[in-house]
Short mmCIF file of C-alpha atoms and ligand atoms in Angstrom, two decimals:
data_model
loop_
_atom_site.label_atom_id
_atom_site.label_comp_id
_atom_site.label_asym_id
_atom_site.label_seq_id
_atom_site.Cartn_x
_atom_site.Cartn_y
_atom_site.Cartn_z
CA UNK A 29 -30.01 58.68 -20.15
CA UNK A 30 -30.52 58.44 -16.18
CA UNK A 31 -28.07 61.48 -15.84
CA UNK A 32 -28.84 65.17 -14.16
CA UNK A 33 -31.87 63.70 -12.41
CA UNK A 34 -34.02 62.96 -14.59
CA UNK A 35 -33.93 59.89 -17.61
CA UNK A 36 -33.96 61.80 -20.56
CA UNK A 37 -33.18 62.02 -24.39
CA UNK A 38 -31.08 64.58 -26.08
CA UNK A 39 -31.99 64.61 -29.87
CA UNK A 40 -29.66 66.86 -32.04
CA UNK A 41 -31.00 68.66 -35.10
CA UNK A 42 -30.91 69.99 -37.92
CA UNK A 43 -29.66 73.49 -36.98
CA UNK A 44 -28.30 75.18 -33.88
CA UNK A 45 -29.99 78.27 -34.90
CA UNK A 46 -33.58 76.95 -33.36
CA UNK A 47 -34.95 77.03 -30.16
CA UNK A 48 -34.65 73.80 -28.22
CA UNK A 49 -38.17 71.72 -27.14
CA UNK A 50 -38.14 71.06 -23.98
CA UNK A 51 -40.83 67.85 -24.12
CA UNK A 52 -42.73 66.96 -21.04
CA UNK A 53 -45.56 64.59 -20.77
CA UNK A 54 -49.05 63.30 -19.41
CA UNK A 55 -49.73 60.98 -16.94
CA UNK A 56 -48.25 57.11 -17.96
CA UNK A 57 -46.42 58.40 -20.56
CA UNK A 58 -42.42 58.75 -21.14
CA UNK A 59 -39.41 60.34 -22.85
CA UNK A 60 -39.78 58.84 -25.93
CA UNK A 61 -44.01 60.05 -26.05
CA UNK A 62 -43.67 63.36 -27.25
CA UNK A 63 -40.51 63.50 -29.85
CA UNK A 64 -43.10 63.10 -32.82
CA UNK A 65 -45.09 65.40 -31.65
CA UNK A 66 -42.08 67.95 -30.70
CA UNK A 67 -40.83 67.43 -34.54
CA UNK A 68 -43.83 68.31 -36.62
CA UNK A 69 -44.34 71.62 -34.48
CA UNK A 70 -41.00 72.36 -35.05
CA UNK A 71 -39.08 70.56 -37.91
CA UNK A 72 -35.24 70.41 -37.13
CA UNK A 73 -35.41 71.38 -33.93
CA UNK A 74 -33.17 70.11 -31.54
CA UNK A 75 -35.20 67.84 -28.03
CA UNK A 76 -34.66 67.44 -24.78
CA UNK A 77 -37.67 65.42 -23.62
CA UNK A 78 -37.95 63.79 -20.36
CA UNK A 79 -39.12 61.17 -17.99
CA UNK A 80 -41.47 62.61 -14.62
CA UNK A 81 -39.59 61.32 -11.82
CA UNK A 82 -42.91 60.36 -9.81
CA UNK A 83 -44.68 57.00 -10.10
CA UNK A 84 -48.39 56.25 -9.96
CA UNK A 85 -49.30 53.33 -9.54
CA UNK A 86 -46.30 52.51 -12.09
CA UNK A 87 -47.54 55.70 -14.71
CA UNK A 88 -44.95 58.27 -14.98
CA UNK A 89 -45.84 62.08 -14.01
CA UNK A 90 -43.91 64.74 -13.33
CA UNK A 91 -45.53 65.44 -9.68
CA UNK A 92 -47.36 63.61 -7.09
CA UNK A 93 -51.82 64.36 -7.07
CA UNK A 94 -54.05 63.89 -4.48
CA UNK A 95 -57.02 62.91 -6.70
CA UNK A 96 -57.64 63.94 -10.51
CA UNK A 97 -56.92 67.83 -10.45
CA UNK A 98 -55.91 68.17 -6.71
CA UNK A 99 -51.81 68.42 -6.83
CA UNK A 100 -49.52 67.86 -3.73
CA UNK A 101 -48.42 71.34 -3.85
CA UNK A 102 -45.27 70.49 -1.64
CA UNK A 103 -44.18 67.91 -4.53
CA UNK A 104 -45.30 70.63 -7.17
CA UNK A 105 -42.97 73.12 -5.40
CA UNK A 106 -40.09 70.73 -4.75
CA UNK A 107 -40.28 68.50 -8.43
CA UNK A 108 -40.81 72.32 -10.21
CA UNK A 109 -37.29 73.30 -8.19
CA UNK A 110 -35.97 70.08 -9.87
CA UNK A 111 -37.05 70.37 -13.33
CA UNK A 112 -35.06 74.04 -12.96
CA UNK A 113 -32.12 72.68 -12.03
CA UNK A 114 -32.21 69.87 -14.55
CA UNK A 115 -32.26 72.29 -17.18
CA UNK A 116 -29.56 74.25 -16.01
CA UNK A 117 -27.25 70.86 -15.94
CA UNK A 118 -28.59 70.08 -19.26
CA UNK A 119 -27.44 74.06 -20.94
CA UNK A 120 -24.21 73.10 -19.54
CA UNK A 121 -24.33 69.58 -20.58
CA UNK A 122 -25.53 69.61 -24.62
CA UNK A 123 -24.25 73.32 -24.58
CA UNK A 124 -27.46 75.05 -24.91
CA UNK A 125 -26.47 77.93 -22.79
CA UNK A 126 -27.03 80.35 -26.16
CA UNK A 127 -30.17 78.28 -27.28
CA UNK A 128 -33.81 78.95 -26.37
CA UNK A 129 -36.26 76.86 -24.86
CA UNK A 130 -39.69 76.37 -25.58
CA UNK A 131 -41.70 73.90 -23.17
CA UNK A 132 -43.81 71.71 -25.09
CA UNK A 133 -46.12 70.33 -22.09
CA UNK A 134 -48.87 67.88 -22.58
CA UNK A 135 -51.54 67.62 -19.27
CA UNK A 136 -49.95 67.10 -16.27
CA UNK A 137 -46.11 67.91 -18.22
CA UNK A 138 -48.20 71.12 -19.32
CA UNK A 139 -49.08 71.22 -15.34
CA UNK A 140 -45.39 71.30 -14.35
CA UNK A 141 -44.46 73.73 -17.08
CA UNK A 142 -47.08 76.10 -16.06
CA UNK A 143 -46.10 75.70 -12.66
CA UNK A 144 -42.00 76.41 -14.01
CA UNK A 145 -43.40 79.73 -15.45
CA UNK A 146 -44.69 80.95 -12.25
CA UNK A 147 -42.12 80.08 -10.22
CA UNK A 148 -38.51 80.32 -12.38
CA UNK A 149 -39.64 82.27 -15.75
CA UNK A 150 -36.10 82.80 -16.77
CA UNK A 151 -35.35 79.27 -17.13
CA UNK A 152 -38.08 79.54 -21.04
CA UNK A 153 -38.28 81.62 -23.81
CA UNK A 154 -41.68 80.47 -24.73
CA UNK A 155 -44.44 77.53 -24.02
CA UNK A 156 -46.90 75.23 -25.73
CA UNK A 157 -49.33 74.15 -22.68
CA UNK A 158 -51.78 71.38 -24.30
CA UNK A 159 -54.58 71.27 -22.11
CA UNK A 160 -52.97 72.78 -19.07
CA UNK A 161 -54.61 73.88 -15.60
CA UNK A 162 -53.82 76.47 -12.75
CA UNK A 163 -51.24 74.22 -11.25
CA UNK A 164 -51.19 76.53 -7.98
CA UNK A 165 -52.94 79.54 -6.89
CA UNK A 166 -49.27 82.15 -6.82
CA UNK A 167 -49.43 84.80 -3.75
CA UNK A 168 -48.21 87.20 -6.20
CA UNK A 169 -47.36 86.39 -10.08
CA UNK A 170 -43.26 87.37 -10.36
CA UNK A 171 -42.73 89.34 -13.88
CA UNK A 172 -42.72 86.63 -16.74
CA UNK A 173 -41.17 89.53 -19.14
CA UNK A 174 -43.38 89.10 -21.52
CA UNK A 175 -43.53 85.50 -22.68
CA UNK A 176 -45.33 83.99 -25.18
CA UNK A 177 -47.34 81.10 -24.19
CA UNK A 178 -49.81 79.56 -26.16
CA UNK A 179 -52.53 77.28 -24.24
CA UNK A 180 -54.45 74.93 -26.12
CA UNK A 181 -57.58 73.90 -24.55
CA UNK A 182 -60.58 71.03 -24.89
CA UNK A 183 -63.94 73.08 -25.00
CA UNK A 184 -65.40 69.85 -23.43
CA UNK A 185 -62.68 68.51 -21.31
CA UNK A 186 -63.77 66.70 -18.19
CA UNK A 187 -60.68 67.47 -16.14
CA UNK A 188 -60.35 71.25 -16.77
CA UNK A 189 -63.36 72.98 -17.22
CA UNK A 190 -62.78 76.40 -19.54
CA UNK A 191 -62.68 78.32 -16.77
CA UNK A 192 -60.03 76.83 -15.08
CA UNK A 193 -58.03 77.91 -18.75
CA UNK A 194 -59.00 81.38 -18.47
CA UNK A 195 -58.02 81.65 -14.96
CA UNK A 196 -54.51 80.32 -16.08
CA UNK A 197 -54.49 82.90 -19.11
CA UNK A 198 -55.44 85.81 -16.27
CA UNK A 199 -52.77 84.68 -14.03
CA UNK A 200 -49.95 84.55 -16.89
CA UNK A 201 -51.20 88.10 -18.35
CA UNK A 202 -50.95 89.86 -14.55
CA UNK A 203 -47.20 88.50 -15.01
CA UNK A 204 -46.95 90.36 -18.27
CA UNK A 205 -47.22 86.92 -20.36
CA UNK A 206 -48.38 87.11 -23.96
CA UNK A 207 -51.35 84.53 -24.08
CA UNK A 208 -52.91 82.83 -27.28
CA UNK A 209 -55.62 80.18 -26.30
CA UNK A 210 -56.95 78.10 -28.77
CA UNK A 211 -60.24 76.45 -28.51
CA UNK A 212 -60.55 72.60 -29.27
CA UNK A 213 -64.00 70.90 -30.06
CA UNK A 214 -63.41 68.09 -27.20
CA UNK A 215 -62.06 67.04 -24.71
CA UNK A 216 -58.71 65.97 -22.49
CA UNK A 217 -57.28 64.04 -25.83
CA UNK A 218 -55.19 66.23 -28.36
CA UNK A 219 -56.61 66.53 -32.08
CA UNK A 220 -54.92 67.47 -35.09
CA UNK A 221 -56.80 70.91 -34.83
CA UNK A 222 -54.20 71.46 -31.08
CA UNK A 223 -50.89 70.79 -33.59
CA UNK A 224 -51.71 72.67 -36.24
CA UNK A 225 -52.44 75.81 -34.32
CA UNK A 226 -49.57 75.33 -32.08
CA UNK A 227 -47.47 74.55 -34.90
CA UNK A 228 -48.49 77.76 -36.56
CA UNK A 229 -48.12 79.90 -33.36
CA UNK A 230 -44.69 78.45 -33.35
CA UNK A 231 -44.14 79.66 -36.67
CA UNK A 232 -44.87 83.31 -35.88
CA UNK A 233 -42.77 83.75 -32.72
CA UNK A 234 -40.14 85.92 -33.68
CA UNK A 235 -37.16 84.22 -32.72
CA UNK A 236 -37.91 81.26 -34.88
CA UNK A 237 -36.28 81.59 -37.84
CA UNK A 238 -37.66 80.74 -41.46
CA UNK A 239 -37.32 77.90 -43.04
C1 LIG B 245 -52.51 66.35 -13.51
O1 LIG B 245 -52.54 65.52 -12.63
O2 LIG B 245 -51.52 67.01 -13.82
C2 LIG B 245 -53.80 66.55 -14.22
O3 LIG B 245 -54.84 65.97 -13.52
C3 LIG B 245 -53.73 66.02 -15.60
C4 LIG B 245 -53.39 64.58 -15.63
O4 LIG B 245 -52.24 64.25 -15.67
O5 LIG B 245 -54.31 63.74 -15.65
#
């Protein structure tokens, strides 16, 4: 689907009582990357996973870098406005205006979640950030009301050292986030160690219900 500005799938599931995923990828990858990901953290659940809008060198993302790490924050600010209104279109659209939404972000889609957070918190109930950074440096964090976001980092990643993570955990909590970081033994790539805890962190949010 090409529609509300972004190409995008809708997956229905097994209940309207979940939240919805909101799937967004890394670098080169697409709408269809994440969906089996998105349903073993959350059997059931109902997707909405897109396609980034910017192309490098013919790899999807969901904002234009400089180098590895050093964002365009004009195209951060202006594809983060975008992303906001897609979802708005989309509640109307698949009638999701009762329905949570829980970002599921991987890298640079963790990026332009991160950087949703910051700049429209009202538009998630709760995030998944798989080896996320600081996507910008905020003048002053706005009140996230208490989010939970869990962050799931590489303890040897070559693109974000750890401090980068807990400088993204500091800037959520002066917002009044509630921050979980787990700890991977690696690097950039995502291990089965990153889905389980997420999965489980899922699990325990309370307006998930039980299965
Ligand atoms: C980004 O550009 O968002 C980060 O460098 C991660 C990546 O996509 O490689």
């Amino acid at each position: 689907m090409t529609d509300l500005g972004f190409v995008h799938r809708f997956l229905q599931g097994r209940d309207n009582e979940s939240p919805v995923l909101l799937l967004l990828h890394g670098t080169g990858g697409d709408e269809n990357d994440l969906i089996p990901l998105g349903r073993e953290l959350l059997p059931g659940a109902r997707i909405l996973s897109l396609r980034g809008n910017v192309l490098e060198n013919g790899r999807p993302r969901f904002f234009r870098r400089l180098a590895e790490g050093v964002f365009d924050l004009e195209d951060l600010k202006r594809r983060t406005d975008e992303l906001a209104r897609f979802v708005e279109s989309a509640r109307r659209q698949y009638r999701l205006e009762e329905s949570r939404l829980i970002a599921i972000g991987y890298s640079n889609g963790a990026n332009i979640a991160a950087s949703l957070i910051l700049r429209c918190p009202q538009h998630l109930s709760a995030a998944v950030l798989f080896r996320a950074m600081v996507p910008f440096t905020p003048d002053a964090v706005l009140d996230l009301g208490g989010i939970p976001i869990f962050l799931s980092a590489g303890k040897s990643d070559s693109i974000i050292p750890a401090e980068n993570t807990r400088r993204l955990s500091d800037i959520f909590e002066t917002g009044g986030a509630r921050v979980s970081i787990h700890w991977h033994n690696g690097g950039h790539e995502l291990g089965p160690d990153d889905v389980d805890a997420a999965r489980q962190w899922i699990a325990q949010q309370s307006f998930v219900p039980d299965r």
